[in-house]
mmCIF file of C-alpha atoms in Angstrom:
data_model
loop_
_atom_site.group_PDB
_atom_site.id
_atom_site.type_symbol
_atom_site.label_atom_id
_atom_site.label_comp_id
_atom_site.label_asym_id
_atom_site.label_seq_id
_atom_site.Cartn_x
_atom_site.Cartn_y
_atom_site.Cartn_z
ATOM 1 C CA MET A 205 13.776 -44.976 11.923
ATOM 2 C CA ALA A 206 14.176 -42.427 8.975
ATOM 3 C CA ALA A 207 13.996 -44.445 6.464
ATOM 4 C CA PRO A 208 10.431 -45.737 6.844
ATOM 5 C CA LEU A 209 9.169 -41.599 7.403
ATOM 6 C CA ARG A 210 11.050 -41.011 4.074
ATOM 7 C CA SER A 211 9.275 -43.739 2.038
ATOM 8 C CA PHE A 212 5.869 -43.389 3.658
ATOM 9 C CA CYS A 213 5.866 -39.566 2.535
ATOM 10 C CA THR A 214 7.691 -40.586 -0.835
ATOM 11 C CA THR A 215 5.152 -42.790 -1.617
ATOM 12 C CA VAL A 216 2.199 -39.759 -0.596
ATOM 13 C CA LEU A 217 3.725 -37.478 -2.600
ATOM 14 C CA ARG A 218 3.696 -39.608 -5.847
ATOM 15 C CA GLN A 219 0.228 -40.927 -4.961
ATOM 16 C CA SER A 220 -1.079 -37.120 -5.221
ATOM 17 C CA VAL A 221 -3.108 -36.726 -7.697
ATOM 18 C CA ARG A 222 -4.098 -32.641 -7.000
ATOM 19 C CA PRO A 223 -2.128 -30.347 -9.440
ATOM 20 C CA PHE A 224 -0.028 -28.059 -8.278
ATOM 21 C CA SER A 225 0.010 -24.802 -10.444
ATOM 22 C CA SER A 226 1.139 -21.033 -9.571
ATOM 23 C CA THR A 227 -0.918 -19.209 -11.363
ATOM 24 C CA CYS A 228 -3.181 -16.270 -9.425
ATOM 25 C CA VAL A 229 -6.381 -16.915 -8.838
ATOM 26 C CA THR A 230 -8.699 -14.563 -10.645
ATOM 27 C CA ARG A 231 -12.439 -14.083 -9.952
ATOM 28 C CA ALA A 232 -14.988 -14.953 -12.313
ATOM 29 C CA GLY A 233 -15.858 -12.159 -13.895
ATOM 30 C CA LYS A 234 -13.690 -9.514 -12.315
ATOM 31 C CA LYS A 235 -12.791 -8.042 -16.065
ATOM 32 C CA TRP A 236 -15.871 -7.390 -16.957
ATOM 33 C CA ARG A 237 -16.840 -5.746 -13.861
ATOM 34 C CA ILE A 238 -13.608 -3.665 -13.281
ATOM 35 C CA GLU A 239 -13.703 -2.347 -17.489
ATOM 36 C CA ASN A 240 -18.036 -1.264 -16.545
ATOM 37 C CA GLY A 241 -16.566 0.572 -13.968
ATOM 38 C CA LEU A 242 -18.112 -1.348 -11.156
ATOM 39 C CA ALA A 243 -15.942 -3.196 -8.084
ATOM 40 C CA CYS A 244 -13.376 -6.025 -8.514
ATOM 41 C CA SER A 245 -15.827 -8.364 -6.555
ATOM 42 C CA GLY A 246 -19.697 -9.170 -6.772
ATOM 43 C CA SER A 247 -19.561 -8.725 -2.489
ATOM 44 C CA GLU A 248 -17.497 -5.046 -2.397
ATOM 45 C CA TYR A 249 -20.579 -2.538 -2.409
ATOM 46 C CA GLY A 250 -24.188 -2.684 -3.841
ATOM 47 C CA PRO A 251 -27.153 -3.462 -2.834
ATOM 48 C CA LEU A 252 -26.666 -6.609 -1.873
ATOM 49 C CA THR A 253 -24.651 -5.836 0.676
ATOM 50 C CA ASP A 254 -25.645 -1.946 1.680
ATOM 51 C CA LEU A 255 -29.629 -2.791 2.042
ATOM 52 C CA PRO A 256 -30.802 -4.442 4.789
ATOM 53 C CA ASP A 257 -31.454 -8.217 4.587
ATOM 54 C CA TRP A 258 -35.306 -7.870 6.392
ATOM 55 C CA SER A 259 -37.630 -5.359 7.454
ATOM 56 C CA TYR A 260 -40.659 -5.636 9.148
ATOM 57 C CA ALA A 261 -43.925 -6.437 8.112
ATOM 58 C CA ASP A 262 -45.426 -2.485 9.324
ATOM 59 C CA GLY A 263 -42.393 -1.381 6.803
ATOM 60 C CA ARG A 264 -40.273 -0.601 9.722
ATOM 61 C CA PRO A 265 -36.113 -0.488 8.613
ATOM 62 C CA ALA A 266 -34.116 -3.346 10.677
ATOM 63 C CA PRO A 267 -31.537 -2.712 12.468
ATOM 64 C CA ALA A 268 -28.105 -2.012 11.072
ATOM 65 C CA LEU A 269 -25.797 -5.091 10.669
ATOM 66 C CA LYS A 270 -22.142 -5.768 11.814
ATOM 67 C CA GLY A 271 -21.094 -6.062 9.199
ATOM 68 C CA GLN A 272 -22.838 -2.808 7.558
ATOM 69 C CA ILE A 273 -22.289 -0.226 10.493
ATOM 70 C CA ARG A 274 -18.209 -1.373 9.891
ATOM 71 C CA ARG A 275 -18.589 -0.306 5.921
ATOM 72 C CA GLN A 276 -20.215 3.278 6.713
ATOM 73 C CA LYS A 277 -17.743 3.654 9.349
ATOM 74 C CA GLN A 278 -14.574 2.667 6.521
ATOM 75 C CA ARG A 279 -16.442 5.250 4.039
ATOM 76 C CA GLU A 280 -16.967 7.408 6.504
ATOM 77 C CA GLU A 281 -13.301 7.575 7.603
ATOM 78 C CA PHE A 282 -12.054 7.062 3.808
ATOM 79 C CA ALA A 283 -14.361 10.315 3.022
ATOM 80 C CA ARG A 284 -13.062 13.072 6.006
ATOM 81 C CA ARG A 285 -9.443 11.407 4.430
ATOM 82 C CA ALA A 286 -10.548 12.317 0.808
ATOM 83 C CA VAL A 287 -11.359 15.693 2.611
ATOM 84 C CA TYR A 288 -8.583 16.199 4.022
ATOM 85 C CA LEU A 289 -6.317 15.048 1.419
ATOM 86 C CA ASN A 290 -7.848 17.316 -1.002
ATOM 87 C CA ALA A 291 -7.770 20.912 1.728
ATOM 88 C CA GLU A 292 -4.196 19.950 1.840
ATOM 89 C CA LEU A 293 -3.601 20.203 -2.281
ATOM 90 C CA ASP A 294 -5.578 23.318 -2.079
ATOM 91 C CA LYS A 295 -3.046 24.716 0.104
ATOM 92 C CA GLY A 296 -0.069 23.646 -1.228
ATOM 93 C CA MET A 297 -1.220 24.914 -4.402
ATOM 94 C CA GLU A 298 -2.135 28.604 -3.280
ATOM 95 C CA GLN A 299 1.734 28.154 -1.584
ATOM 96 C CA TRP A 300 3.551 27.009 -4.842
ATOM 97 C CA GLN A 301 1.251 30.168 -6.584
ATOM 98 C CA LYS A 302 2.229 32.087 -4.162
ATOM 99 C CA ARG A 303 6.291 31.177 -4.358
ATOM 100 C CA LYS A 304 5.611 31.522 -7.916
ATOM 101 C CA ASN A 305 4.526 34.848 -7.361
ATOM 102 C CA GLU A 306 7.033 36.213 -5.778
ATOM 103 C CA GLN A 307 9.895 35.059 -7.549
ATOM 104 C CA SER A 308 8.477 36.739 -10.929
ATOM 105 C CA GLU A 309 8.752 39.532 -9.196
ATOM 106 C CA LYS A 310 11.843 39.094 -8.512
ATOM 107 C CA GLU A 311 13.287 38.599 -11.523
ATOM 108 C CA GLU A 312 10.863 41.574 -12.845
ATOM 109 C CA GLN A 313 12.568 43.691 -10.279
ATOM 110 C CA LEU A 314 16.068 42.357 -10.964
ATOM 111 C CA ARG A 315 14.972 43.788 -14.523
ATOM 112 C CA SER A 316 14.492 47.386 -13.462
ATOM 113 C CA LEU A 317 17.726 47.486 -11.659
ATOM 114 C CA MET A 318 19.575 46.510 -15.110
ATOM 115 C CA LEU A 319 21.599 49.206 -16.546
ATOM 116 C CA LYS A 320 19.572 51.270 -19.369
ATOM 117 C CA PRO A 321 21.131 51.225 -23.046
ATOM 118 C CA LYS A 322 21.921 54.464 -24.456
ATOM 119 C CA GLY A 323 22.490 56.367 -27.656
ATOM 120 C CA ASN A 324 22.311 54.109 -30.399
ATOM 121 C CA LEU A 325 21.160 51.038 -28.883
ATOM 122 C CA LEU A 326 18.100 52.843 -27.130
ATOM 123 C CA LEU A 327 17.226 54.035 -30.376
ATOM 124 C CA LYS A 328 17.490 50.131 -32.396
ATOM 125 C CA ASN A 329 14.887 48.809 -28.866
ATOM 126 C CA LYS A 330 12.505 51.255 -29.906
ATOM 127 C CA LYS A 331 11.903 51.067 -33.505
#
């Protein structure tokens, strides 16, 4: 029973004309869009995805579609996260600056507590 199935599979594989490729698939124009500061694909953002497909004849806008609402929520979430991370970065920079100032004050205090030169060394340092 296994032999007929095996021979069937090998004949099907031999008759297959479809080529096998291990290269990655790239979208047309991806390199150009990235070089010009656009999205990787043409459907990520822009007027074709952000604007409504239609409007009423009297000029009223059409109701937002599910995809438009979803993209708007994603953008709002991204903006909130960017603001949060920016605030966190500012806070970290302030703490770093504070630690740096404290460390320099400690070093200055240690220098002031060190023994001072006397006699001939004092006169040499003044010149």
